[in-house]
Amino acid sequence: MIVRPRQHWLRLIFVWHGSVLHQILFRLLLNFAMAVVAVLGMSQFQAWGLHLSTAPFSLIGIALAIFLGFRNSVSYDRFWEARKLWGMLLVTARSLLRQAQTLTGRRPDDPAVREFAALLIAFAYQLKHQLRQTAARPDLERLLPPALAQRLGQASYPCVLLLREMGLWLQAQHASGRLSDIRWQAMDANLNELTAYHGGCERLSSTPIPYAYSVLLHRTVYVYCTLLPFSLLDSAGVLTPLISVFISYAFMALDAIASELEEPFGTEPNDLALDAICITIERSLLELDDVDQLPQPHQPTEDHVLT
Amino acid sequence: MIVRPRQHWLRLIFVWHGSVLHQILFRLLLNFAMAVVAVLGMSQFQAWGLHLSTAPFSLIGIALAIFLGFRNSVSYDRFWEARKLWGMLLVTARSLLRQAQTLTGRRPDDPAVREFAALLIAFAYQLKHQLRQTAARPDLERLLPPALAQRLGQASYPCVLLLREMGLWLQAQHASGRLSDIRWQAMDANLNELTAYHGGCERLSSTPIPYAYSVLLHRTVYVYCTLLPFSLLDSAGVLTPLISVFISYAFMALDAIASELEEPFGTEPNDLALDAICITIERSLLELDDVDQLPQPHQPTEDHVLT
Amino acid sequence: MIVRPRQHWLRLIFVWHGSVLHQILFRLLLNFAMAVVAVLGMSQFQAWGLHLSTAPFSLIGIALAIFLGFRNSVSYDRFWEARKLWGMLLVTARSLLRQAQTLTGRRPDDPAVREFAALLIAFAYQLKHQLRQTAARPDLERLLPPALAQRLGQASYPCVLLLREMGLWLQAQHASGRLSDIRWQAMDANLNELTAYHGGCERLSSTPIPYAYSVLLHRTVYVYCTLLPFSLLDSAGVLTPLISVFISYAFMALDAIASELEEPFGTEPNDLALDAICITIERSLLELDDVDQLPQPHQPTEDHVLT
Amino acid sequence: MIVRPRQHWLRLIFVWHGSVLHQILFRLLLNFAMAVVAVLGMSQFQAWGLHLSTAPFSLIGIALAIFLGFRNSVSYDRFWEARKLWGMLLVTARSLLRQAQTLTGRRPDDPAVREFAALLIAFAYQLKHQLRQTAARPDLERLLPPALAQRLGQASYPCVLLLREMGLWLQAQHASGRLSDIRWQAMDANLNELTAYHGGCERLSSTPIPYAYSVLLHRTVYVYCTLLPFSLLDSAGVLTPLISVFISYAFMALDAIASELEEPFGTEPNDLALDAICITIERSLLELDDVDQLPQPHQPTEDHVLT
Amino acid sequence: MIVRPRQHWLRLIFVWHGSVLHQILFRLLLNFAMAVVAVLGMSQFQAWGLHLSTAPFSLIGIALAIFLGFRNSVSYDRFWEARKLWGMLLVTARSLLRQAQTLTGRRPDDPAVREFAALLIAFAYQLKHQLRQTAARPDLERLLPPALAQRLGQASYPCVLLLREMGLWLQAQHASGRLSDIRWQAMDANLNELTAYHGGCERLSSTPIPYAYSVLLHRTVYVYCTLLPFSLLDSAGVLTPLISVFISYAFMALDAIASELEEPFGTEPNDLALDAICITIERSLLELDDVDQLPQPHQPTEDHVLT
């Protein structure tokens, strides 16, 4: 996700990076070529009795609008639900760490508190690596005792084991008399919340939009755009290539954006900035532990800010 | 539900399996034949004074768009709610098992803990079999004591009895002094959650989209597609069969996808992969119990992955 | 609500029962007659200088689409919210009965437990009768002690009094030392839930979709359908009556379905099957109380299943 | 909000009261006059080279549809959220009163219980008067001790002080040993709920739909309707005034309904019946306190029922 | 956000302030100029064989409708979610202060209670300044002890530290025997809520609508509006500049409103009135603390009221 300052309306039209134009450029060139063929062969086609007006395209437009509108909003909902899950992960981690200090009566620089903070931070990194299928080991070894990091590295569901470690930490506080039953339960409820965010990310990641939608949408968009130049000859004449590319651009770009947002845990320009969110979680929890030296926030590349 | 790696846009257009094309192929051929008749009989129809332009089809298109758009989003919402219920079932089962270990102070390999895990796993399998109306007995006998498995096999609402068994397990922990009132209540609240997921699945399964919608939608779509070729003669000429099949394909396919998603607990290609979810629940709970040998994850058939 | 097995696409087109065709048949015949008049008087109208094309109908179609789409989704949301409330009622009743057994340490066949189950079952029946404005007395007398049944029969808000009875039952368990404060509170929270479902049903029942919408929608639909045949003369010629009835059918049927779903507690074919849901609640709670003889599930009439 | 029995479809078309026709009648007459001018001046306009077809109106219709559809659903959502807040207020008041009886072990006719009920009833009336900016004093004096009523009359946020009074009542029950910590907390949680409903109503009341939407929508609708007659001359001829008024009616009425629902706490025919809801709250709480003489339910005026 | 009394429909059309007209005036003038060029050069263009009808614009209109409708509702949802978060912040602050009085048995004018209120008020101001990137220091120094204000001024996440201060306040009440475990937990749960509202605002602020949407929408709108005059020549003739500006106004204004609402924490006319909300929070908490002299509510500028 690239955050930029609000830009002049005119600059927005000529921007290249972060838009999806580069993905569909080849297909638009194909469409342009097809339209040029249509214009050049116009009289020949009519000689063959082939003729097409825009009227049928209004009819198919209804189906296309339902498809694109639906897929677009479902993809965005997936993107936004993913963002909410990670936002709540940060929120609940802060709440748990505040509770680990105030409910147990421990100071922020107490080793036990910092150990708990490390579990929370490791949970975020582990989840990020799992969703992106990257190696969690370096981050885990940086944050956790070696034995635990190794155990997690061999597990099928390491996030679940991390949550059990947090549960054992609470158990130990109770055993040492620092956490009453009531307060234990209050913190344990927040572990349930973390479990739910983890499960929510797993759900989004393992269940894409039903496959038949993608197939149907692609077929409809591409057949539509391919036939389009021939139907524009009457109403646009020699301007047909221009108009055809413009219309095709709108439909194909809409398809391409939705396709990026659909899987929000990837690393494409419009995906979630999980790296930056993980750093934020780490920084916020360390500051809450009164650690003086916080790690640097995620550095933006080029002229934009990653969050 | 079939998960595939993201595919090239061109390949998406020619895919067969997982799309719904095979379901509506016959109807599309009928539509093609009708369009050929329309083209061949054009001059005869006009001699009889029969004539139809696309204008009325734009008007009916408004009603069609409302119907299809509505049914499509309602069907998807049902599919997604079902997926969420099963995702939350996994989440709450993990939370309950973590609590069964940390709140009672039992080790992961404690027989009592494993007995509780078996109840949770059996609950998931029982619910799957109930929703698909398949035989739950083999899975129950594999997981539970014979007497309980038999009792469940005779029950009308076996999932409810399984939840009572979990409640009795909690009662026994309390009686043995391992679970204080507060912690008991924290776990009991999660049993309420499981009851709600079970009830949610029952609701989706027993209450389809009102019947009148299906009837009305089918009638409108099929009358529309049948009359369509005659209205395209003016604007598409000899290309009428091509355009007519293309438009009909979009509308019929939209109808067919929605029809699959509407009942998400079936076994069609776009339905929920309950088999795979049940295995995931079993694997995750066993790992949390420190069982070394986990069952194999669900094997994908052919070239795709079932989740 | 009528549940049927999935039907062949062709059969769906000719079905009569459960569709709303019978409700609007008379109005469609009127529309047909109007269209015949339009065709026969065509030349006369033109002589008078009266002429109408389909273009203005595209414009009004925009307003119609907003109205119908909005009313349709609001009606369905009301239907589905009502279904969810009743689904949650079943869920919470099961949870409360499980708690009444496991949290108090009572056996399923304990008279006190069965008394509590009777209160829950009576609550469901009382709510159904209130929503349908039918006599609750026979069901209450079957389930409850005569004095209580009589008191409820005189009350303005009998469901609220039933919830107080459940509260008193909990109070008695606490007084007898079987229910600690914590567990009492856990069950009392579920009484709050039942109160909310009751209030939600009251809200749906007493607050219809604002009246002005119905008026405006009816006016627009009927003026539209009445003028429609005259505008189709150009584009459909002698086929005008056929096309006009087809378009009118789609709009009027959409209106009629929404009108049925809008008040989901009625007894029309597309309304909620409250009888069947009440029986399910009774059966499920009795089975949870280890009662051997359960009442029969709701019998489907004719060839369909009521749920 | 006016509730009527379901009416014959034909009667719905000619109803006057409760529809919004009287609000826009003048503007429709203006539109009719404009259309007559258009018809009479048709040949003169053409002589001047002025000509307009319906095609541009289809384009602007897209923007209009987005605006009207959006504003309509936002307005209805505001109306429905307001209704839900008041429904939940009734629900939570019932729950609190049930708890005030069963959790403290007090009888329904205990003066302390009735004092608590009076606070709840006064809260509802105070909120209604605040939202409608009417004088709360008479209702407060009827229900509360004079000193409290006077204090509330001088306060900027009297509902908040009423909630504190309820909190102090709970504190007193705890001090007298009738309410354990756990049960106190269970009731206090419901006070949080009441605070949230109050805050939700304040939010809806103080934050209308952004002003720019109203401006933009009005401008678009009125410019559209003013230009409309000129564009209909080709396609509707002398029928232009009729068609123009029909189309304008649909758009203006949609605008007018949304405008009424947008501020649901007013006293227009389609606003919430807060008077009736307050009486229902009072009646329901008094019956729960075993008061024999309940106040009369809200009397419908004329031939319709206010709820 | 500017709240005005409901205005006459005619006045709404000519209002300037608060509408977005001034933002797009220059672009509309450009559009007008382009349309004048189109009218003047009409015969020349046709001589070159350049011709364009409105038909292709209906097709592109479908894509435009999906884009604008989607962006519009997403922007409004962001605005409304932000408003809800701030509304809940007020609600939870009131609940916490009521609890700080009634659950600890302290009087409203107790210094400890007022210290807690100051923390809550400071939390609101700090969050406002963070979201608007303005200096929080003056407000913090006005409300908090100097040492704490200084510490917050140096922090990266000062709101999180304020929540910890509230947690420490609760801890102190528990240590002094005024707050039992249960009541402590009830108040701590509300701190979790505040943490969630803070996190929600951070999420909205750091994650805009994906950049590609803005780019695509701008491109489509501006290319559309630029080509529009040429396509209107046939259907609007010399009226082309008028009609073109009208249509462009609707689309560009819709874009501009959405762009303002998208970032609801700014200071543009249609953004949230955070100043006024903060004053309301301060006034409401101080009144609940029985402070006699409340600060003035936010003063409206000119003829409108800021809330």
mmCIF file of N, CA and C in Angstrom, chain E residues 148-186:
data_model
loop_
_atom_site.group_PDB
_atom_site.id
_atom_site.type_symbol
_atom_site.label_atom_id
_atom_site.label_comp_id
_atom_site.label_asym_id
_atom_site.label_seq_id
_atom_site.Cartn_x
_atom_site.Cartn_y
_atom_site.Cartn_z
ATOM 1 N N LEU E 148 4.091 14.498 32.978
ATOM 2 C CA LEU E 148 3.414 13.599 32.049
ATOM 3 C C LEU E 148 3.278 14.248 30.672
ATOM 4 N N ALA E 149 2.918 15.505 30.654
ATOM 5 C CA ALA E 149 2.771 16.196 29.364
ATOM 6 C C ALA E 149 4.080 16.168 28.587
ATOM 7 N N GLN E 150 5.192 16.342 29.319
ATOM 8 C CA GLN E 150 6.486 16.333 28.642
ATOM 9 C C GLN E 150 6.811 14.949 28.089
ATOM 10 N N ARG E 151 6.554 13.927 28.937
ATOM 11 C CA ARG E 151 6.815 12.551 28.496
ATOM 12 C C ARG E 151 6.016 12.223 27.228
ATOM 13 N N LEU E 152 4.747 12.635 27.199
ATOM 14 C CA LEU E 152 3.900 12.348 26.030
ATOM 15 C C LEU E 152 4.405 13.089 24.802
ATOM 16 N N GLY E 153 4.916 14.320 25.038
ATOM 17 C CA GLY E 153 5.403 15.105 23.909
ATOM 18 C C GLY E 153 6.572 14.459 23.196
ATOM 19 N N GLN E 154 7.305 13.592 23.900
ATOM 20 C CA GLN E 154 8.462 12.943 23.285
ATOM 21 C C GLN E 154 8.132 11.576 22.703
ATOM 22 N N ALA E 155 6.927 11.086 22.977
ATOM 23 C CA ALA E 155 6.612 9.693 22.615
ATOM 24 C C ALA E 155 6.180 9.572 21.158
ATOM 25 N N SER E 156 6.394 8.388 20.602
ATOM 26 C CA SER E 156 5.901 8.114 19.252
ATOM 27 C C SER E 156 4.425 7.758 19.267
ATOM 28 N N TYR E 157 3.968 7.101 20.327
ATOM 29 C CA TYR E 157 2.571 6.671 20.427
ATOM 30 C C TYR E 157 1.992 7.173 21.740
ATOM 31 N N PRO E 158 1.807 8.486 21.884
ATOM 32 C CA PRO E 158 1.414 9.029 23.191
ATOM 33 C C PRO E 158 0.058 8.524 23.679
ATOM 34 N N CYS E 159 -0.882 8.237 22.763
ATOM 35 C CA CYS E 159 -2.190 7.744 23.210
ATOM 36 C C CYS E 159 -2.054 6.433 23.981
ATOM 37 N N VAL E 160 -1.120 5.600 23.541
ATOM 38 C CA VAL E 160 -0.930 4.307 24.212
ATOM 39 C C VAL E 160 -0.417 4.537 25.630
ATOM 40 N N LEU E 161 0.452 5.519 25.784
ATOM 41 C CA LEU E 161 0.967 5.815 27.122
ATOM 42 C C LEU E 161 -0.132 6.387 28.011
ATOM 43 N N LEU E 162 -1.018 7.186 27.436
ATOM 44 C CA LEU E 162 -2.141 7.707 28.226
ATOM 45 C C LEU E 162 -3.035 6.579 28.720
ATOM 46 N N LEU E 163 -3.231 5.585 27.875
ATOM 47 C CA LEU E 163 -4.043 4.444 28.298
ATOM 48 C C LEU E 163 -3.352 3.682 29.427
ATOM 49 N N ARG E 164 -2.018 3.604 29.365
ATOM 50 C CA ARG E 164 -1.311 2.963 30.468
ATOM 51 C C ARG E 164 -1.479 3.761 31.752
ATOM 52 N N GLU E 165 -1.472 5.112 31.620
ATOM 53 C CA GLU E 165 -1.703 5.932 32.820
ATOM 54 C C GLU E 165 -3.067 5.626 33.435
ATOM 55 N N MET E 166 -4.052 5.466 32.579
ATOM 56 C CA MET E 166 -5.382 5.118 33.116
ATOM 57 C C MET E 166 -5.339 3.761 33.792
ATOM 58 N N GLY E 167 -4.594 2.820 33.188
ATOM 59 C CA GLY E 167 -4.449 1.497 33.799
ATOM 60 C C GLY E 167 -3.773 1.599 35.169
ATOM 61 N N LEU E 168 -2.781 2.484 35.274
ATOM 62 C CA LEU E 168 -2.102 2.648 36.562
ATOM 63 C C LEU E 168 -3.036 3.297 37.588
ATOM 64 N N TRP E 169 -3.907 4.185 37.119
ATOM 65 C CA TRP E 169 -4.894 4.790 38.025
ATOM 66 C C TRP E 169 -5.793 3.697 38.604
ATOM 67 N N LEU E 170 -6.238 2.781 37.736
ATOM 68 C CA LEU E 170 -7.085 1.678 38.214
ATOM 69 C C LEU E 170 -6.325 0.816 39.212
ATOM 70 N N GLN E 171 -5.056 0.541 38.879
ATOM 71 C CA GLN E 171 -4.222 -0.262 39.775
ATOM 72 C C GLN E 171 -4.151 0.399 41.156
ATOM 73 N N ALA E 172 -4.001 1.736 41.166
ATOM 74 C CA ALA E 172 -3.897 2.447 42.443
ATOM 75 C C ALA E 172 -5.203 2.342 43.228
ATOM 76 N N GLN E 173 -6.332 2.415 42.524
ATOM 77 C CA GLN E 173 -7.615 2.282 43.223
ATOM 78 C C GLN E 173 -7.733 0.900 43.849
ATOM 79 N N HIS E 174 -7.267 -0.115 43.109
ATOM 80 C CA HIS E 174 -7.307 -1.484 43.639
ATOM 81 C C HIS E 174 -6.400 -1.602 44.845
ATOM 82 N N ALA E 175 -5.208 -1.009 44.741
ATOM 83 C CA ALA E 175 -4.249 -1.100 45.844
ATOM 84 C C ALA E 175 -4.801 -0.436 47.100
ATOM 85 N N SER E 176 -5.605 0.632 46.913
ATOM 86 C CA SER E 176 -6.144 1.327 48.076
ATOM 87 C C SER E 176 -7.438 0.673 48.560
ATOM 88 N N GLY E 177 -7.806 -0.461 47.971
ATOM 89 C CA GLY E 177 -8.960 -1.198 48.456
ATOM 90 C C GLY E 177 -10.301 -0.655 47.993
ATOM 91 N N ARG E 178 -10.311 0.302 47.074
ATOM 92 C CA ARG E 178 -11.568 0.884 46.638
ATOM 93 C C ARG E 178 -12.169 0.184 45.419
ATOM 94 N N LEU E 179 -11.395 -0.661 44.795
ATOM 95 C CA LEU E 179 -11.866 -1.281 43.543
ATOM 96 C C LEU E 179 -11.578 -2.785 43.629
ATOM 97 N N SER E 180 -12.638 -3.573 43.717
ATOM 98 C CA SER E 180 -12.436 -5.021 43.784
ATOM 99 C C SER E 180 -11.937 -5.520 42.427
ATOM 100 N N ASP E 181 -11.476 -6.749 42.400
ATOM 101 C CA ASP E 181 -11.013 -7.356 41.157
ATOM 102 C C ASP E 181 -12.054 -7.291 40.053
ATOM 103 N N ILE E 182 -13.275 -7.636 40.396
ATOM 104 C CA ILE E 182 -14.352 -7.676 39.403
ATOM 105 C C ILE E 182 -14.580 -6.301 38.791
ATOM 106 N N ARG E 183 -14.658 -5.295 39.685
ATOM 107 C CA ARG E 183 -14.940 -3.953 39.188
ATOM 108 C C ARG E 183 -13.745 -3.410 38.411
ATOM 109 N N TRP E 184 -12.551 -3.756 38.873
ATOM 110 C CA TRP E 184 -11.346 -3.375 38.138
ATOM 111 C C TRP E 184 -11.440 -3.887 36.703
ATOM 112 N N GLN E 185 -11.795 -5.175 36.604
ATOM 113 C CA GLN E 185 -11.856 -5.798 35.278
ATOM 114 C C GLN E 185 -12.907 -5.115 34.408
ATOM 115 N N ALA E 186 -14.036 -4.717 35.035
ATOM 116 C CA ALA E 186 -15.090 -4.047 34.262
ATOM 117 C C ALA E 186 -14.576 -2.734 33.674
#
